Coordinates of C-alpha atoms in Angstrom, one line a residue:
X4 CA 28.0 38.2 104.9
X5 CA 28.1 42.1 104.7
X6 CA 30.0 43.0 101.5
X7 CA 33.5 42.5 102.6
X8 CA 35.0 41.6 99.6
X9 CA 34.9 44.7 97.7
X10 CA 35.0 43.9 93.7
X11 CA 38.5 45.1 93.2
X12 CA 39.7 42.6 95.2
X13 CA 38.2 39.5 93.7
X14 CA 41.4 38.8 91.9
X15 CA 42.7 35.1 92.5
X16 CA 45.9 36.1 93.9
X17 CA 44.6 39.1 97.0
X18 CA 41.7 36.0 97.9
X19 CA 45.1 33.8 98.3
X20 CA 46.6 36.6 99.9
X21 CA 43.7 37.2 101.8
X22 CA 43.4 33.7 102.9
X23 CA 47.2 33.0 104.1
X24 CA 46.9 36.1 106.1
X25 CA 44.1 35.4 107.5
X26 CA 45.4 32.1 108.5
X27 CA 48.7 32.9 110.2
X28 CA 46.7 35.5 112.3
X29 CA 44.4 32.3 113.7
X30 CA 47.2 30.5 113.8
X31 CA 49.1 33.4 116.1
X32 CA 46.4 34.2 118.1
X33 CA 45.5 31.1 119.3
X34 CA 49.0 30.3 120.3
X35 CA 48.5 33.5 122.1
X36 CA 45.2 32.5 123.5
X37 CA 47.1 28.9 124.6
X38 CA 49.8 30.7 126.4
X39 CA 47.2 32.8 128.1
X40 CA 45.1 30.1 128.9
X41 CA 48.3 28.0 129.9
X42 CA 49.6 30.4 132.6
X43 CA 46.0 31.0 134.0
X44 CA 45.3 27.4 134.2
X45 CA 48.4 26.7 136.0
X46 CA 47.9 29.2 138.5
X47 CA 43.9 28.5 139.2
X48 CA 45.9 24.9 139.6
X49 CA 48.4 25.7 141.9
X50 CA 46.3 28.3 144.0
X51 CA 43.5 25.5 144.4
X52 CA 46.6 23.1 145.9
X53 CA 47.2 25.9 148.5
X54 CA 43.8 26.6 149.3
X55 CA 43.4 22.6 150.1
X56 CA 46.7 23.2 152.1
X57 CA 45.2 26.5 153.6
X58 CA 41.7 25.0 154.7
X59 CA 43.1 21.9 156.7
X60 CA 45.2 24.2 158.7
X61 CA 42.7 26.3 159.3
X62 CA 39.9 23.4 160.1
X63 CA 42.6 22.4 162.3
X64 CA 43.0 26.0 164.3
X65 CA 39.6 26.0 164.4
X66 CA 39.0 22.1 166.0
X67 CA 41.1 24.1 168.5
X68 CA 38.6 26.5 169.3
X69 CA 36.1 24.4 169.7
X70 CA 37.5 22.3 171.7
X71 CA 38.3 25.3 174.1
X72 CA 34.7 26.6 173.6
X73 CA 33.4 23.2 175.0
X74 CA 35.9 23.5 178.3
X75 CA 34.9 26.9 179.2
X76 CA 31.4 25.9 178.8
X77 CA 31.8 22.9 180.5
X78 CA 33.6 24.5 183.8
X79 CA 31.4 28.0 183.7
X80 CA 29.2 26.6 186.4
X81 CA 31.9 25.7 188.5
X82 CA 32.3 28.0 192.0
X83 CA 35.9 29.6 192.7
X84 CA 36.0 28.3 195.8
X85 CA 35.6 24.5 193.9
X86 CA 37.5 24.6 191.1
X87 CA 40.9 23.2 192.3
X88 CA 39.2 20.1 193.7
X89 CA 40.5 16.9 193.0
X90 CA 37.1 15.9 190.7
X91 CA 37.9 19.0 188.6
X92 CA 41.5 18.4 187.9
X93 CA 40.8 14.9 187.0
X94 CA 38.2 16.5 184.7
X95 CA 40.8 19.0 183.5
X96 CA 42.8 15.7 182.5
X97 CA 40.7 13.9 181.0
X98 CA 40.1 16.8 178.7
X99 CA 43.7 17.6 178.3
X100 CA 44.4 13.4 177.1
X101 CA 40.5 13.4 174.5
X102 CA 41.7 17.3 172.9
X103 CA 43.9 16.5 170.3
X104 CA 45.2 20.0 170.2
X105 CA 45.7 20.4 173.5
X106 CA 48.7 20.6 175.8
X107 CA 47.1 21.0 179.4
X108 CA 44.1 22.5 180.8
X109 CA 44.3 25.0 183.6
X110 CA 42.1 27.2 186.0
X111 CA 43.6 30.8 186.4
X112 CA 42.9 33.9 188.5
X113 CA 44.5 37.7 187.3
X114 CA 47.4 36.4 185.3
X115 CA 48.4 33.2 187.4
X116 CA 47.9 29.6 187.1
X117 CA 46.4 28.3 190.3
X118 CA 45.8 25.0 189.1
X119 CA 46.4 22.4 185.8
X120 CA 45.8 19.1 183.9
X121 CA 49.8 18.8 184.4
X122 CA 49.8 20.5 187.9
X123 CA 54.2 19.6 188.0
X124 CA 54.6 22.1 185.3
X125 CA 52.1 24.8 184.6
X126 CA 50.6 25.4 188.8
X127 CA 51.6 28.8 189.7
X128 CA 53.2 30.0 186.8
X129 CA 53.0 34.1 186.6
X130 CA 52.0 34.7 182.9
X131 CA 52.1 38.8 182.5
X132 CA 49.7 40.8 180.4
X133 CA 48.1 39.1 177.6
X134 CA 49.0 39.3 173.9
X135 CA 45.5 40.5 173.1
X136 CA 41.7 40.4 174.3
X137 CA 38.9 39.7 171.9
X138 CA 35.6 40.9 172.2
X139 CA 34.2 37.8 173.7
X140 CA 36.3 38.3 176.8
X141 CA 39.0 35.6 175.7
X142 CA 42.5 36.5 176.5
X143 CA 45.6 35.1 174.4
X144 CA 48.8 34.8 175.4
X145 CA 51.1 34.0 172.4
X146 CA 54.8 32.4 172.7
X147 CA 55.1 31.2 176.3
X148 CA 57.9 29.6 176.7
X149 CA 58.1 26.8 179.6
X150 CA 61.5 26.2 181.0
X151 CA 62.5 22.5 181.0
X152 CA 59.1 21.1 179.0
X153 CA 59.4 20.7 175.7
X154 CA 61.1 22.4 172.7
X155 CA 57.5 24.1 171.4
X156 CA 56.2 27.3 172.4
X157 CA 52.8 27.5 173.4
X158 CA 49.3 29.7 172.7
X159 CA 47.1 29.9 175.5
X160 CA 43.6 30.5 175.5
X161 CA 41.2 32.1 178.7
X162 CA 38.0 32.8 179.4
X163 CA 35.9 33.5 182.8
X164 CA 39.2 32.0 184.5
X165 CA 39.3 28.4 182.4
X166 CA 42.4 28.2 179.9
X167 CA 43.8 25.5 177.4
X168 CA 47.3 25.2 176.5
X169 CA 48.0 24.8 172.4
X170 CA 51.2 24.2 170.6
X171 CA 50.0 26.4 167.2
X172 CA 53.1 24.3 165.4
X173 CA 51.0 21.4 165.5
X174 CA 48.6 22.7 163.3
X175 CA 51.6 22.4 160.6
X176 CA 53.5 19.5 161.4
X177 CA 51.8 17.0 159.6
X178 CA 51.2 18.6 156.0
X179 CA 53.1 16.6 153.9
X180 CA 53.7 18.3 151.2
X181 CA 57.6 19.6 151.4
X182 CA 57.4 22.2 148.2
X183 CA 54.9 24.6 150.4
X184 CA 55.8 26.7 152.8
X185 CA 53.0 27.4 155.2
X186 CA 52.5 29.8 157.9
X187 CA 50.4 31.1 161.0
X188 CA 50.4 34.4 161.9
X189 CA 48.1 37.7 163.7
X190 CA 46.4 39.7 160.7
X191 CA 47.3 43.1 163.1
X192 CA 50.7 42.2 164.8
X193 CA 51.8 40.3 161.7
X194 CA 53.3 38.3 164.0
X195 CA 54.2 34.9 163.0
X196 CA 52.9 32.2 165.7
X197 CA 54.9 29.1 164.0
X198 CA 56.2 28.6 160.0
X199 CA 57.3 25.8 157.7
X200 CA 59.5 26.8 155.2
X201 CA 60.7 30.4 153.8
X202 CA 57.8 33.2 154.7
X203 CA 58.4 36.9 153.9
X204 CA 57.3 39.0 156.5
X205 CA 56.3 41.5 153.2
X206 CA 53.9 39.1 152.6
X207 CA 52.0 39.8 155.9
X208 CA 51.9 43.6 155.0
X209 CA 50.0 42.8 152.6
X210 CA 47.2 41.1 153.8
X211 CA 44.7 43.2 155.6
X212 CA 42.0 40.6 156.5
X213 CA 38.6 39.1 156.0
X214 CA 39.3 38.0 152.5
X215 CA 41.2 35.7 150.6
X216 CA 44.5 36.9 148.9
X217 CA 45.8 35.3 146.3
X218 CA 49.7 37.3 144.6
X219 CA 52.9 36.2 142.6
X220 CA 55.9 37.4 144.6
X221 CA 58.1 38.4 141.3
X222 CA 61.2 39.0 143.5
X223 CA 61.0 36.0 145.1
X224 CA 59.0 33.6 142.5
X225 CA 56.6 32.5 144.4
X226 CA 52.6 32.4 144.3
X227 CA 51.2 33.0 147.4
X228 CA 47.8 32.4 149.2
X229 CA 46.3 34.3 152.2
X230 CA 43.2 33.5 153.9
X231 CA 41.8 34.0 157.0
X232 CA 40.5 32.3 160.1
X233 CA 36.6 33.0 160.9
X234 CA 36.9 35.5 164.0
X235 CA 39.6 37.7 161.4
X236 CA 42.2 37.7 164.4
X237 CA 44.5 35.2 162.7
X238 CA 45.3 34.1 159.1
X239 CA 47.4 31.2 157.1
X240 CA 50.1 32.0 154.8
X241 CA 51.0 29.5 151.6
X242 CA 53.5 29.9 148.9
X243 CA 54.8 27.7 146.6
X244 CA 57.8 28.4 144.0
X245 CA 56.8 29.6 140.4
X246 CA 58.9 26.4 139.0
X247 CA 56.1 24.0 139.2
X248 CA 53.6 26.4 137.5
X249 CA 56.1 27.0 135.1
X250 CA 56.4 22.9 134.9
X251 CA 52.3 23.2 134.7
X252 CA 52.1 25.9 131.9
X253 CA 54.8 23.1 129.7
X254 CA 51.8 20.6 130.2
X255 CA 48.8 22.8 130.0
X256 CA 50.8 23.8 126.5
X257 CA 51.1 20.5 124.8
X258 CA 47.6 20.5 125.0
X259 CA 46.8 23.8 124.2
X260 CA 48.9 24.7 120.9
X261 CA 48.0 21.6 119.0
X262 CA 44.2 22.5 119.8
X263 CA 44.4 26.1 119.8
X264 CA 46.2 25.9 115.9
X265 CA 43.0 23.5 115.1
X266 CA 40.5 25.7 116.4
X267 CA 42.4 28.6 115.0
X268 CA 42.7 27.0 112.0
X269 CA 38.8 26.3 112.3
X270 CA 37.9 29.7 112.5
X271 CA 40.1 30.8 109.7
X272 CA 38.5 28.7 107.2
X273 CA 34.7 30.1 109.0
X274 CA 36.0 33.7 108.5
X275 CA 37.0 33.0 104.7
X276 CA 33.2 31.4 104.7
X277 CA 31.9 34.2 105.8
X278 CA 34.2 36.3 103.3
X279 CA 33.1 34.4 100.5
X280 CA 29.1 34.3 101.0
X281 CA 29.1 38.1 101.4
X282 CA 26.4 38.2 104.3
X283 CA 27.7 39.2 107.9
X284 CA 26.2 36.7 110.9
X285 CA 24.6 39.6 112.1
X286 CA 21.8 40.1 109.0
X287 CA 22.1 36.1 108.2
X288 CA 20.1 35.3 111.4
X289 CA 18.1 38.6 111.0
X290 CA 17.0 37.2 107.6
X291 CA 17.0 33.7 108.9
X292 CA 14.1 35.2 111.5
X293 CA 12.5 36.9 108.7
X294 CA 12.1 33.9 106.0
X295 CA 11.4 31.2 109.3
X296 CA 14.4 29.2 108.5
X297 CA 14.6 28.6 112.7
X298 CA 12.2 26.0 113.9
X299 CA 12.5 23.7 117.3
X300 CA 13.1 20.2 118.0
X301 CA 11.7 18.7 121.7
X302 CA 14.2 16.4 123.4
X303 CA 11.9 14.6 125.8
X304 CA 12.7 13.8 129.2
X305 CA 11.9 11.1 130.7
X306 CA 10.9 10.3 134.4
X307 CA 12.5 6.8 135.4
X308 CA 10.7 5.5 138.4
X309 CA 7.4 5.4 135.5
X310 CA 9.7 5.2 132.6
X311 CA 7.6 8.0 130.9
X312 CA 7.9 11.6 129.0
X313 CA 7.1 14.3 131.5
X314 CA 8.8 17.0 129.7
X315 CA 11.2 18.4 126.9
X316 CA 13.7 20.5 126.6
X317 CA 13.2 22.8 123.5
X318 CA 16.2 23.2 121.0
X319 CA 16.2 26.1 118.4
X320 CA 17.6 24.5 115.0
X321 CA 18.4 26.3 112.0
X322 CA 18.4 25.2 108.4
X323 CA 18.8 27.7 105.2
X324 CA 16.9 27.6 102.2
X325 CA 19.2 25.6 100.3
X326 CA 19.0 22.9 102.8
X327 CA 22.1 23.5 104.9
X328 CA 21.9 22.6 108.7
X329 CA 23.9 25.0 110.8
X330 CA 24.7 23.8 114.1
X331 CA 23.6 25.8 117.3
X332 CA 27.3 25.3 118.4
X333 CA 28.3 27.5 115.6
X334 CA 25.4 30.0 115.4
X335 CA 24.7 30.4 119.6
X336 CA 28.0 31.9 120.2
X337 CA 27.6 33.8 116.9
X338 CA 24.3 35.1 117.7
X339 CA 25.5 36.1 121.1
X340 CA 28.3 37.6 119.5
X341 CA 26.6 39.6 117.1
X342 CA 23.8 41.1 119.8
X343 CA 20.6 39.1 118.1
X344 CA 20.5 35.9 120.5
X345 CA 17.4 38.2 122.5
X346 CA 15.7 37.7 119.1
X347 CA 16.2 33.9 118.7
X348 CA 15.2 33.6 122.8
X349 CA 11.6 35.5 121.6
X350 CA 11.7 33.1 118.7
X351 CA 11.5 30.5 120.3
X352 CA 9.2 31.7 122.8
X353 CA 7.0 31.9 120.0
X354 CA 7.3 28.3 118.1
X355 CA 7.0 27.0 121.9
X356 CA 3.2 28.5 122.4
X357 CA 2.4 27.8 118.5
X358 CA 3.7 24.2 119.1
X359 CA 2.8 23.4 123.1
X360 CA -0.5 24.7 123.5
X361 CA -2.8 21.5 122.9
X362 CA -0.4 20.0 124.9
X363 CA -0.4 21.7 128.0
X364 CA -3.9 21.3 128.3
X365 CA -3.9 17.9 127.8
X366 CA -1.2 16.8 130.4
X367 CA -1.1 19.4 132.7
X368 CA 1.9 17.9 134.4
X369 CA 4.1 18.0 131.4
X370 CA 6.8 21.1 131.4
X371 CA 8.8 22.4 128.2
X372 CA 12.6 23.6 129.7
X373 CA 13.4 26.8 127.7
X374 CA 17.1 27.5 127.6
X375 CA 18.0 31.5 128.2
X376 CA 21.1 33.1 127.6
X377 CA 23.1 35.7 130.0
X378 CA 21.7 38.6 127.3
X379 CA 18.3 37.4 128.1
X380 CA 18.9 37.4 131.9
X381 CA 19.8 41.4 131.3
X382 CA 17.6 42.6 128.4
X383 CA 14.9 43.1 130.7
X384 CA 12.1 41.3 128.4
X385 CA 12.3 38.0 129.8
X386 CA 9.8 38.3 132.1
X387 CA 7.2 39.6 129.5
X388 CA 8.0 36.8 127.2
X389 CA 6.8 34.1 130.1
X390 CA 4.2 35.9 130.6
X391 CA 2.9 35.9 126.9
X392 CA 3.5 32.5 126.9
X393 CA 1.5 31.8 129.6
X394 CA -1.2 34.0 128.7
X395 CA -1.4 33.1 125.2
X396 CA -1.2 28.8 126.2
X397 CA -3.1 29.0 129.4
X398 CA 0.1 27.1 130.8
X399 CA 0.6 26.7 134.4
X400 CA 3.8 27.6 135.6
X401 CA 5.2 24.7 136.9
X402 CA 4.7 23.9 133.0
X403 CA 7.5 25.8 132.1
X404 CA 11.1 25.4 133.0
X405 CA 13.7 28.4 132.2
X406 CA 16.8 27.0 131.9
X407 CA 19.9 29.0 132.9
X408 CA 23.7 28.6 132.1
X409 CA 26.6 29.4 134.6
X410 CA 27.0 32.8 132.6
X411 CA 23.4 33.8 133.3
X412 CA 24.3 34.5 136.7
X413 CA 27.5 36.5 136.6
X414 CA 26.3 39.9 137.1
X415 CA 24.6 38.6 140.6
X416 CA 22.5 41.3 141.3
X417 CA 20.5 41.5 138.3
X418 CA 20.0 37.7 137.7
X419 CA 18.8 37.6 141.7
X420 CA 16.8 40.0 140.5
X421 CA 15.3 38.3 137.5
X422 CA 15.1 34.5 139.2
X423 CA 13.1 35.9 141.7
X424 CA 10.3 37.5 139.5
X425 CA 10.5 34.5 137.2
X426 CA 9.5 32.5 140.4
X427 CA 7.3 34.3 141.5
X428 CA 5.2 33.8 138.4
X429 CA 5.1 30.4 139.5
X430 CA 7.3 29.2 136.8
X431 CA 10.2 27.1 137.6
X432 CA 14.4 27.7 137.1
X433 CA 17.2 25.5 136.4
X434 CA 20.8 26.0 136.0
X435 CA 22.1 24.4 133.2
X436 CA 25.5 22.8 132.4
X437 CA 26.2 23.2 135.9
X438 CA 30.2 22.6 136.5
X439 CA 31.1 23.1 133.1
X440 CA 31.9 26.9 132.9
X441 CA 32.1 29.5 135.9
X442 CA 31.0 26.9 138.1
X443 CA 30.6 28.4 141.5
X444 CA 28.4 26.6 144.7
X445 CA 27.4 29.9 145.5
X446 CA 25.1 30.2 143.0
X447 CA 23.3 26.9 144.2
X448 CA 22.9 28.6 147.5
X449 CA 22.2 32.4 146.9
X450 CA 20.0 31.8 143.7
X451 CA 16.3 30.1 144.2
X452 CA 16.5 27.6 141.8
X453 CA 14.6 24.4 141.1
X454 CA 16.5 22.0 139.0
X455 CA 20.2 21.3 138.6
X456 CA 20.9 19.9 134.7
X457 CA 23.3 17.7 135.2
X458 CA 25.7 18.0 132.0
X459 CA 26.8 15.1 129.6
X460 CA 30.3 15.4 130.4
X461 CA 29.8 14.2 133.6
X462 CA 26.9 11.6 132.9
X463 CA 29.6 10.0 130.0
X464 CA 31.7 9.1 133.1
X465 CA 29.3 7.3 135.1
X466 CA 29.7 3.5 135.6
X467 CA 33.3 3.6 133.8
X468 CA 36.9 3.8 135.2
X469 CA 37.1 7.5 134.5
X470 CA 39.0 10.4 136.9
X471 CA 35.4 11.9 136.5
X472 CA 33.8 9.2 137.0
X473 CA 32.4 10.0 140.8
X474 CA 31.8 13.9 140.0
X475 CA 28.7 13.3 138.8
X476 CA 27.7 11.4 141.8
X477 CA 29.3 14.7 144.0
X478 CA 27.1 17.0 142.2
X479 CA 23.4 14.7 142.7
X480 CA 24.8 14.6 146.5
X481 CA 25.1 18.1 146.5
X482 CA 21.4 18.9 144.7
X483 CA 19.7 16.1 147.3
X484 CA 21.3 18.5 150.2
X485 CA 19.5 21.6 148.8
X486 CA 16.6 19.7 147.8
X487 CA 16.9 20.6 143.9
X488 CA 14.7 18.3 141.8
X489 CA 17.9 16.9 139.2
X490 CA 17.6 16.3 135.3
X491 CA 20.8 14.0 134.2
X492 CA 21.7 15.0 130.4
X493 CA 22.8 13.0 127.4
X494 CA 22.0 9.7 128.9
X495 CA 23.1 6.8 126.1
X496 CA 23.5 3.0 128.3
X497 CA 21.1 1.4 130.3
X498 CA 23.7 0.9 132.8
X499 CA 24.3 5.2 133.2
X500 CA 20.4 4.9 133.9
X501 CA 20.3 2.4 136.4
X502 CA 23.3 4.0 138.7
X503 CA 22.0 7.5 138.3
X504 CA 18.5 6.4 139.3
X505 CA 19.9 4.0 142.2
X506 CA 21.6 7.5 142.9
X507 CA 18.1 9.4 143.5
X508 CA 18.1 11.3 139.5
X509 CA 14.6 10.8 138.8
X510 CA 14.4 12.7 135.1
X511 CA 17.0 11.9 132.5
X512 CA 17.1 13.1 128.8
X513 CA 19.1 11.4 126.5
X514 CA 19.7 9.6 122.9
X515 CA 19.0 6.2 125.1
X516 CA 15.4 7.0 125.1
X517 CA 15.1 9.5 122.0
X518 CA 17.2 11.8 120.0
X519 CA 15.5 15.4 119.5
X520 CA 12.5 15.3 117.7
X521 CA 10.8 17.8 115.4
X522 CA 6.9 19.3 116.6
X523 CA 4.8 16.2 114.8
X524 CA 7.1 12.9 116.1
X525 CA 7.5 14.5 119.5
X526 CA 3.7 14.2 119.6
X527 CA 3.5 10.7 118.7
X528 CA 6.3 9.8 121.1
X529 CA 4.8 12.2 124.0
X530 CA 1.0 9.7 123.1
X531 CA 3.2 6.9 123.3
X532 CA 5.1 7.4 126.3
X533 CA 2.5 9.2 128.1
X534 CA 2.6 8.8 132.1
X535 CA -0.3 6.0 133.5
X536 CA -3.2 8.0 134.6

């Protein structure tokens, strides 16, 4: 591939040279690449177990809220005159002993307490000006202090004259976790309301709201994690020390080298391939297009509940003249990496209408799934490539699936774009492979899609004692909620097809019902397996 072997270097001994070179470079550079990988793997570890630690605090701050919300609404109709009667203290109570956050409830006028859940303690007590006053009208007072009644400080809340009473420690106490230091504090004032462990008050300066922060305190060794509460007023602070990503990176490594030397290794022996055949990937799959070496195989997909083909999934396979078979693992990435995978997606395309056209006449409720790449989604010919197809199959829409990988939808305004006009054509979008890469729930949410592929990794666990076995089952959950139709990959026992139909997966695609098949035993198999009429 390209003439990089010039002849004066055909010599035995600069090809050994060549080669040992070429192999302590992979070897170097994926120890690198495992030490990269390593670190960044511990921290996306170690940030994920403060975000966890993060959200319950702030779930529970904002319980509290709620819980004031519902008192305030509850007492707004009350008159002035009434709402020191007996029937509303004993309401005040009963609130005060069901609010698990809360330490009394209490009707004020100005900046005095005329009346409490715990009348003994709180009735008439002068409070001063308030901390603060948010737009809604709630006032906050923030470290009162009550003489003789407990060792807390408290946080209270008031609004049209009805306040609650927190202790904002309690929204700490019980997080068990003794390594994490955690901390409440006002995104302005960066004042802190209550703590657990070591905070830096540098690390407040930092944070100026509405987003999560995520930073590695060098001076200190710690990683920290900022996030906010939703009305931006308040925030929770978590750090943890850098010794247990350290300990993290060790384990991530043990993995990592051995691999990375293999796979470095790997492509050490590819790149001395390549040296040797003279052709650069690059005009090897322009030739390949060329001299047709790239034709499709159909993996059909089956629909459970009528145990029949509905669909397949096209797969682009290559194999050279002299018979070789080169795996779309190896020449995907390589195509992608070399700028011609737009060619192979209008290839394919192309082999799709010459092959599908008889058949989407004659089952108009079967669909081929086309699988796109992230070039694809950005080349800006997509859309005219469905539309071809269409045109020159008379296929319906809902005939053809594109299928889309995580990647496809990283630059999101472009891929909103491009989803939408593919819809809007009538044809139909999945994400592909979803969890497997730059998996993000956004993406179910802010893209229309139609189908959620549901990848093998995940199906392999299904029915067996695996830590993975229940994502899967997360991830159908998760579809059923937005009402995306779900396709379960790489099915192979009776018993993954039975749970993930019991499950509500109605289309599966896998060796247990056929491996891919090339254009003329995918008919056979699509007369055999038709749907009943």
């Amino acid at each position: 591939m390209d003439y990089v072997l010039k002849p004066g270097w055909r010599s035995k001994k600069i090809l050994v040279g060549l080669t040992v070179m070429t192999i302590v470079v992979a070897v170097l550079v994926s120890i690198y690449l495992a030490l990269m990988i390593a670190h960044n793997q511990a921290i996306s570890k170690e940030t994920k177990r403060l975000r966890e630690m993060t959200n319950g605090v702030l779930i529970r701050m904002s319980a509290a809220r709620d819980q004031f919300s519902h008192i305030v609404d509850y007492f707004s109709s009350v008159p002035e005159e009434k709402a020191c009667l007996p029937e509303h203290i004993k309401k005040m109570q009963e609130f005060n002993v069901t609010g698990f956050f809360l330490q009394a409830v209490a009707h004020i006028q100005g900046n005095r307490i005329i009346c409490s859940s715990i009348s003994e303690v709180f009735d008439g007590l002068e409070l001063g000006s308030p901390f603060r006053v948010e737009p809604d009208g709630t006032r906050v007072w923030t470290n009162l202090k009550i003489t003789d009644w407990q060792d807390h400080h408290l946080i209270m809340l008031e609004r049209s004259g009805w306040a609650v009473m927190l202790v904002p420690s309690h929204a700490i106490e019980a997080l068990s976790d003794s390594e994490i230091s955690v901390g409440v504090f006002g995104i302005s004032s960066h004042r802190i309301y209550t703590s657990k462990g070591e905070i830096d008050p540098q690390w407040l300066k930092r944070y100026k709201g509405k987003q999560a922060l995520t930073f590695i305190d060098k001076e200190r060794q710690m990683l920290v994690y900022i996030a906010p509460n939703k009305r931006n007023f308040t925030a929770v602070v978590a750090a943890l020390p850098l010794k247990d990503i350290n300990d993290d990176i060790v384990t991530f490594l043990e993995i990592l080298i051995p691999l990375g030397m293999v796979i470095g290794l790997a492509l050490a022996g590819l790149f001395i391939y390549m040296q040797k055949t003279r052709y650069s990937t690059k005009s090897a799959i322009l030739r390949a297009l060329t001299n047709d070496e790239f034709y499709l195989e159909y993996q059909p997909i089956i629909h459970l509940p009528l145990n029949a083909c509905v669909g397949a999934e096209a797969l682009i396979r290559w194999r050279t003249p002299d018979d070789t078979f080169i795996s779309p693992e190896t020449f995907i990435p390589a195509a992608e990496a070399a700028g011609v995978i737009c060619q192979i997606t209008e290839r394919v395309f192309e082999i799709v209408a010459k092959d599908m056209r008889n058949v989407f006449a004659m089952h108009p409720d079967f669909h081929v799934g086309i699988n796109i790449s992230s070039h694809d989604i950005r080349s800006g010919a997509l859309l005219e490539l469905i539309k071809n197809l269409k045109n020159s199959t008379g296929a319906q829409g809902k005939q053809i699936l594109i299928e889309v990988t995580e990647r496809g939808f990283l630059d999101d305004e472009e891929a909103l774009t491009t989803i939408r006009n593919i819809r809007d054509c009538g044809v139909r979008v999945a994400i592909d492979d979803f969890g497997t890469g730059y998996s993000s729930l956004s993406y179910l949410t802010k893209f229309q899609l139609d189908y959620l592929k549901i990848d093998k990794t995940f199906v392999d666990s299904v029915g067996t004692d695996a830590v993975t076995s229940h994502v899967a089952f997360h991830i159908i959950e998760m579809a059923k909620t937005l009402k995306l139709d779900m396709v379960a990959e790489g099915v192979e026992t009776a018993t993954q097809a039975h749970i993930l139909q019991s499950r509500g997966v109605h289309h599966v695609q896998g060796w247990l019902y056929s491996k891919s098949l090339k254009r003329k035993e995918f008919y056979a198999y699509l007369e055999k397996h038709r749907p009943p009429r």
